[in-house]
Amino acid sequence: MFVILSKDYAELSRQSAGIVSAAIRKRPDLRLGLATGSTPLGMYRELARLHREENLDFSRVITFNLDEYLGLAADRPQSSHAFMQTSFFDHANVAPENIHIPDGAASGDLDEYCARYEASIQRAGGIDLQILGIGRNGHIGFNEPSSSLASRTRIKTLTHQTLEDNRRQFPEGQSMPEAAITMGIGTILDARKILLLASGASKARALARAIEGPITASVTASALQLHRDVTILADEQAAGELSEREYYRRDFEVDSRLRRATN
Ligand code: PGA
C-alpha cells in the first residue's frame, strides 16, 4: 500500500483529483468507481474545475457508484443519485448513458438485481480505478463489519453507527433507510487500482486499523491489504493514529525521487 500524507483537506482533494485526471488522460474511456460522502466532495470540485479550465474530458468515462440506500428513489435528495448529480455530474460532461448507480427503488428479486449490477461492471470490462471513503467503523462502500471479504454487490443492513453518522443528510423527523445496496468487498478488490481518501480525526482510528491492523471482517477496509495497487490519501488528522507515519513520508519522497530519475 502506498500511503500519502496530505497537509490538509484541500491538498488531499487536489492530489486525489490529480490521480483521477492523470488516469483519464492516459485512458479516456476509464472505468471509474465512485463514492458518495463528504470526503470526496473536494475531489469532485477539483475535477469539475479541471474539466472547466483544463479540458479534462469525461465524455468517454464510464462510472460505477459503490452504493445506494435501499428504498430511496433517484429523485430523493438524500439518494446517491442526487448526491452525484449535484456534486459532480452537473459540473462535468459524463455521458448519462455511462453512469451506473444502484437503483434504491429496485423491486422484485433484489438478489437478481444485484447480480445484474455486478454483470454490468463485468460487461464494461471491470473497474480501472475505484475511489473509496472510509467509515468510522472501517467500512468501505456500505460493507459493514462482518461483511464477507469475498462479498459481491448485495443488500447490507446499516449499523447504528452508520445511521447516526449519516443522519445529518436527512431532514429531522424523516426515517432513514435501514439497508443499502452496496458493491461487495470482492467487487472492490477486483478493481485494478484503488484510491482511498480519509479526512478528519474521526477517521484516525479506523484508518490505523485498516492499514496497520490485522485483516479482518470487523474492519472491512483492512481487506485492501490484499490488493496489489492501493493508494491511501490521508490528511494530517486522519493520519493521527498511524504508527508508521515517518516511513510513509520517506516512502513517498524516495518513490517521487526515483520516478523523477527514471522519467
Ligand atoms: P464520509 O463517509 O465521507 O461522509 O465521512 C465515508 C463513508 O462512510 O464511507
Short mmCIF file of C-alpha atoms and ligand atoms in Angstrom, two decimals:
data_model
loop_
_atom_site.label_atom_id
_atom_site.label_comp_id
_atom_site.label_asym_id
_atom_site.label_seq_id
_atom_site.Cartn_x
_atom_site.Cartn_y
_atom_site.Cartn_z
CA MET A 1 0.00 0.00 0.00
CA PHE A 2 1.18 3.47 -0.84
CA VAL A 3 0.22 5.92 1.91
CA ILE A 4 0.35 9.61 1.01
CA LEU A 5 0.07 12.05 3.89
CA SER A 6 -1.58 15.29 2.82
CA LYS A 7 -1.18 18.53 4.73
CA ASP A 8 -4.90 19.21 4.85
CA TYR A 9 -8.21 18.53 3.14
CA ALA A 10 -7.54 20.97 0.29
CA GLU A 11 -4.29 19.23 -0.58
CA LEU A 12 -5.90 15.79 -0.29
CA SER A 13 -8.64 16.93 -2.69
CA ARG A 14 -6.12 18.27 -5.22
CA GLN A 15 -3.94 15.18 -5.01
CA SER A 16 -6.83 12.76 -5.44
CA ALA A 17 -8.21 14.75 -8.39
CA GLY A 18 -4.70 14.73 -9.85
CA ILE A 19 -4.56 10.93 -9.68
CA VAL A 20 -8.01 10.59 -11.28
CA SER A 21 -7.31 13.13 -14.02
CA ALA A 22 -3.96 11.52 -14.89
CA ALA A 23 -5.76 8.17 -15.23
CA ILE A 24 -8.38 9.73 -17.53
CA ARG A 25 -5.80 11.49 -19.69
CA LYS A 26 -3.98 8.17 -20.06
CA ARG A 27 -7.16 6.23 -20.76
CA PRO A 28 -10.08 8.45 -21.89
CA ASP A 29 -12.58 5.58 -21.56
CA LEU A 30 -11.55 4.92 -17.95
CA ARG A 31 -13.96 2.78 -15.96
CA LEU A 32 -14.15 4.78 -12.76
CA GLY A 33 -15.67 3.61 -9.49
CA LEU A 34 -17.13 6.48 -7.47
CA ALA A 35 -18.05 7.09 -3.84
CA THR A 36 -20.51 9.41 -2.11
CA GLY A 37 -20.00 11.05 1.30
CA SER A 38 -18.44 14.28 2.46
CA THR A 39 -14.84 13.13 1.93
CA PRO A 40 -14.72 13.10 -1.90
CA LEU A 41 -16.61 16.41 -2.28
CA GLY A 42 -13.39 18.43 -2.62
CA MET A 43 -12.08 15.97 -5.20
CA TYR A 44 -15.28 16.32 -7.24
CA ARG A 45 -14.99 20.10 -7.07
CA GLU A 46 -11.41 19.98 -8.29
CA LEU A 47 -12.30 17.52 -11.09
CA ALA A 48 -15.06 19.91 -12.18
CA ARG A 49 -12.51 22.74 -12.23
CA LEU A 50 -10.13 20.66 -14.32
CA HIS A 51 -12.99 19.99 -16.72
CA ARG A 52 -13.88 23.68 -16.94
CA GLU A 53 -10.40 25.17 -17.07
CA GLU A 54 -8.09 22.44 -18.33
CA ASN A 55 -10.21 20.49 -20.80
CA LEU A 56 -10.43 17.33 -18.76
CA ASP A 57 -12.86 15.28 -20.83
CA PHE A 58 -15.22 12.82 -19.18
CA SER A 59 -17.28 12.07 -22.29
CA ARG A 60 -15.99 8.52 -22.63
CA VAL A 61 -15.51 7.77 -18.92
CA ILE A 62 -17.79 5.05 -17.56
CA THR A 63 -18.76 5.39 -13.89
CA PHE A 64 -19.99 2.88 -11.33
CA ASN A 65 -21.06 4.05 -7.89
CA LEU A 66 -20.40 1.94 -4.84
CA ASP A 67 -23.79 2.07 -3.19
CA GLU A 68 -27.27 3.45 -2.77
CA TYR A 69 -29.77 3.50 0.09
CA LEU A 70 -32.37 0.80 -0.34
CA GLY A 71 -35.82 2.35 -0.68
CA LEU A 72 -34.64 5.76 -1.89
CA ALA A 73 -35.60 6.54 -5.46
CA ALA A 74 -33.16 8.52 -7.61
CA ASP A 75 -35.14 11.75 -7.22
CA ARG A 76 -34.91 11.78 -3.42
CA PRO A 77 -32.41 14.44 -2.31
CA GLN A 78 -30.59 12.07 0.07
CA SER A 79 -30.01 9.39 -2.57
CA SER A 80 -26.58 8.66 -4.02
CA HIS A 81 -28.09 9.55 -7.40
CA ALA A 82 -28.97 13.07 -6.22
CA PHE A 83 -25.64 13.47 -4.43
CA MET A 84 -23.66 12.51 -7.53
CA GLN A 85 -25.76 14.72 -9.76
CA THR A 86 -25.39 17.88 -7.69
CA SER A 87 -21.81 17.38 -6.53
CA PHE A 88 -20.29 16.14 -9.77
CA PHE A 89 -22.34 15.17 -12.82
CA ASP A 90 -23.93 18.64 -13.11
CA HIS A 91 -20.43 20.09 -13.43
CA ALA A 92 -18.71 17.64 -15.80
CA ASN A 93 -19.51 16.01 -19.13
CA VAL A 94 -20.03 12.39 -18.11
CA ALA A 95 -22.50 10.91 -20.63
CA PRO A 96 -25.74 9.94 -18.84
CA GLU A 97 -25.66 6.50 -20.51
CA ASN A 98 -22.21 5.89 -18.98
CA ILE A 99 -23.39 6.47 -15.39
CA HIS A 100 -24.21 3.46 -13.24
CA ILE A 101 -25.59 3.76 -9.71
CA PRO A 102 -27.55 1.01 -7.97
CA ASP A 103 -31.28 1.74 -8.04
CA GLY A 104 -32.54 2.18 -4.49
CA ALA A 105 -36.09 1.73 -5.75
CA ALA A 106 -35.30 -1.67 -7.28
CA SER A 107 -38.07 -4.12 -6.50
CA GLY A 108 -38.77 -7.79 -7.14
CA ASP A 109 -35.85 -10.16 -6.86
CA LEU A 110 -33.16 -7.98 -5.27
CA ASP A 111 -30.51 -10.71 -5.45
CA GLU A 112 -31.05 -10.81 -9.17
CA TYR A 113 -30.92 -7.02 -9.36
CA CYS A 114 -27.57 -7.01 -7.51
CA ALA A 115 -26.22 -9.77 -9.78
CA ARG A 116 -27.15 -7.60 -12.77
CA TYR A 117 -25.23 -4.65 -11.29
CA GLU A 118 -22.17 -6.92 -10.96
CA ALA A 119 -22.69 -8.11 -14.54
CA SER A 120 -22.79 -4.52 -15.81
CA ILE A 121 -19.36 -3.92 -14.26
CA GLN A 122 -18.04 -7.08 -15.89
CA ARG A 123 -19.55 -6.15 -19.25
CA ALA A 124 -17.80 -2.79 -19.17
CA GLY A 125 -14.50 -4.62 -18.65
CA GLY A 126 -14.12 -4.16 -14.87
CA ILE A 127 -13.27 -1.07 -12.87
CA ASP A 128 -9.89 0.55 -13.61
CA LEU A 129 -9.83 2.95 -10.68
CA GLN A 130 -12.08 2.77 -7.61
CA ILE A 131 -12.45 5.74 -5.26
CA LEU A 132 -13.27 4.92 -1.64
CA GLY A 133 -14.01 6.75 1.57
CA ILE A 134 -13.84 5.01 4.94
CA GLY A 135 -16.45 4.92 7.68
CA ARG A 136 -15.71 5.39 11.37
CA ASN A 137 -16.27 1.66 11.73
CA GLY A 138 -13.79 0.93 8.93
CA HIS A 139 -16.40 0.22 6.27
CA ILE A 140 -15.79 0.77 2.56
CA GLY A 141 -18.93 1.17 0.49
CA PHE A 142 -21.60 0.04 2.91
CA ASN A 143 -19.69 -3.12 3.76
CA GLU A 144 -20.36 -3.01 7.45
CA PRO A 145 -18.33 -5.01 9.98
CA SER A 146 -18.90 -8.76 9.49
CA SER A 147 -19.17 -8.40 5.70
CA SER A 148 -17.58 -11.33 3.93
CA LEU A 149 -14.26 -10.31 2.42
CA ALA A 150 -15.39 -12.17 -0.73
CA SER A 151 -18.80 -10.44 -0.89
CA ARG A 152 -20.30 -9.14 -4.13
CA THR A 153 -22.98 -6.50 -4.71
CA ARG A 154 -25.84 -7.23 -2.33
CA ILE A 155 -28.16 -5.78 0.30
CA LYS A 156 -26.50 -4.88 3.58
CA THR A 157 -28.18 -3.71 6.80
CA LEU A 158 -26.64 -0.47 8.10
CA THR A 159 -25.15 -0.38 11.59
CA HIS A 160 -26.40 2.08 14.21
CA GLN A 161 -23.13 3.97 13.92
CA THR A 162 -23.50 4.42 10.15
CA LEU A 163 -27.12 5.51 10.59
CA GLU A 164 -26.01 8.02 13.21
CA ASP A 165 -23.16 9.32 11.01
CA ASN A 166 -25.43 9.78 8.00
CA ARG A 167 -28.44 11.16 9.85
CA ARG A 168 -27.27 14.72 9.10
CA GLN A 169 -28.15 14.12 5.43
CA PHE A 170 -31.81 13.53 6.32
CA PRO A 171 -34.33 16.14 7.45
CA GLU A 172 -35.31 15.93 11.07
CA GLY A 173 -38.11 13.52 11.72
CA GLN A 174 -37.64 11.66 8.44
CA SER A 175 -36.96 7.97 8.87
CA MET A 176 -33.73 6.66 7.40
CA PRO A 177 -33.28 3.63 5.19
CA GLU A 178 -32.16 0.64 7.25
CA ALA A 179 -30.25 -1.00 4.44
CA ALA A 180 -28.33 -0.29 1.27
CA ILE A 181 -27.35 -1.92 -1.99
CA THR A 182 -23.55 -1.98 -1.97
CA MET A 183 -20.74 -3.38 -4.04
CA GLY A 184 -19.08 -6.14 -2.01
CA ILE A 185 -15.51 -6.33 -0.79
CA GLY A 186 -14.83 -8.89 -3.52
CA THR A 187 -16.21 -6.43 -6.11
CA ILE A 188 -13.97 -3.65 -4.78
CA LEU A 189 -10.88 -5.87 -4.69
CA ASP A 190 -11.42 -6.69 -8.38
CA ALA A 191 -10.73 -3.05 -9.32
CA ARG A 192 -7.32 -2.64 -10.96
CA LYS A 193 -6.37 0.34 -8.82
CA ILE A 194 -7.90 1.65 -5.60
CA LEU A 195 -7.69 5.13 -4.12
CA LEU A 196 -8.95 5.54 -0.55
CA LEU A 197 -9.45 9.02 0.90
CA ALA A 198 -9.58 9.73 4.62
CA SER A 199 -10.03 13.13 6.21
CA GLY A 200 -10.50 14.28 9.79
CA ALA A 201 -9.78 12.99 13.28
CA SER A 202 -12.97 10.91 13.38
CA LYS A 203 -11.38 8.56 10.82
CA ALA A 204 -7.99 8.20 12.51
CA ARG A 205 -8.72 5.03 14.44
CA ALA A 206 -10.47 3.27 11.54
CA LEU A 207 -7.63 4.19 9.17
CA ALA A 208 -4.95 2.89 11.53
CA ARG A 209 -6.82 -0.37 11.97
CA ALA A 210 -7.34 -0.68 8.21
CA ILE A 211 -3.69 -0.10 7.26
CA GLU A 212 -1.74 -1.35 10.26
CA GLY A 213 -4.10 -3.79 11.93
CA PRO A 214 -4.86 -7.40 11.04
CA ILE A 215 -7.03 -8.23 8.03
CA THR A 216 -10.46 -8.74 9.50
CA ALA A 217 -14.11 -8.60 8.51
CA SER A 218 -14.55 -6.41 11.61
CA VAL A 219 -12.76 -3.59 9.73
CA THR A 220 -13.64 -4.24 6.14
CA ALA A 221 -11.16 -1.66 4.76
CA SER A 222 -8.38 -3.92 6.09
CA ALA A 223 -9.13 -6.23 3.14
CA LEU A 224 -7.34 -3.63 0.98
CA GLN A 225 -4.08 -5.04 2.38
CA LEU A 226 -4.67 -7.93 -0.04
CA HIS A 227 -4.83 -5.67 -3.10
CA ARG A 228 -1.76 -5.08 -5.24
CA ASP A 229 -2.33 -1.42 -6.12
CA VAL A 230 -3.83 0.67 -3.34
CA THR A 231 -3.06 4.33 -2.70
CA ILE A 232 -4.28 5.88 0.54
CA LEU A 233 -4.51 9.64 0.83
CA ALA A 234 -4.93 10.86 4.38
CA ASP A 235 -4.84 14.36 5.80
CA GLU A 236 -2.93 15.05 8.99
CA GLN A 237 -5.87 14.47 11.29
CA ALA A 238 -6.94 11.21 9.69
CA ALA A 239 -3.32 10.02 9.81
CA GLY A 240 -3.07 10.88 13.51
CA GLU A 241 -3.09 7.29 14.79
CA LEU A 242 -0.82 5.73 12.18
CA SER A 243 2.33 4.50 13.89
CA GLU A 244 4.44 4.37 10.70
CA ARG A 245 3.89 7.97 9.56
CA GLU A 246 7.62 8.65 9.25
CA TYR A 247 8.07 5.64 7.00
CA TYR A 248 5.14 6.66 4.76
CA ARG A 249 6.66 10.15 4.38
CA ARG A 250 10.03 8.71 3.44
CA ASP A 251 8.47 6.14 1.10
CA PHE A 252 6.69 8.97 -0.73
CA GLU A 253 9.90 11.02 -1.03
CA VAL A 254 12.02 8.10 -2.22
CA ASP A 255 9.34 7.00 -4.67
CA SER A 256 8.98 10.53 -6.10
CA ARG A 257 12.75 10.86 -6.44
CA LEU A 258 13.08 7.50 -8.20
CA ARG A 259 10.23 8.37 -10.56
CA ARG A 260 11.82 11.71 -11.44
CA ALA A 261 15.12 9.96 -12.11
CA THR A 262 13.63 7.35 -14.40
CA ASN A 263 11.17 9.55 -16.30
P1 PGA B 1 -17.90 10.41 4.75
O1 PGA B 1 -18.36 8.90 4.63
O2 PGA B 1 -17.03 10.68 3.56
O3 PGA B 1 -19.17 11.20 4.69
O4 PGA B 1 -17.17 10.55 6.04
C1 PGA B 1 -17.40 7.91 4.38
C2 PGA B 1 -18.02 6.54 4.46
O5 PGA B 1 -18.89 6.30 5.32
O6 PGA B 1 -17.62 5.67 3.69
#
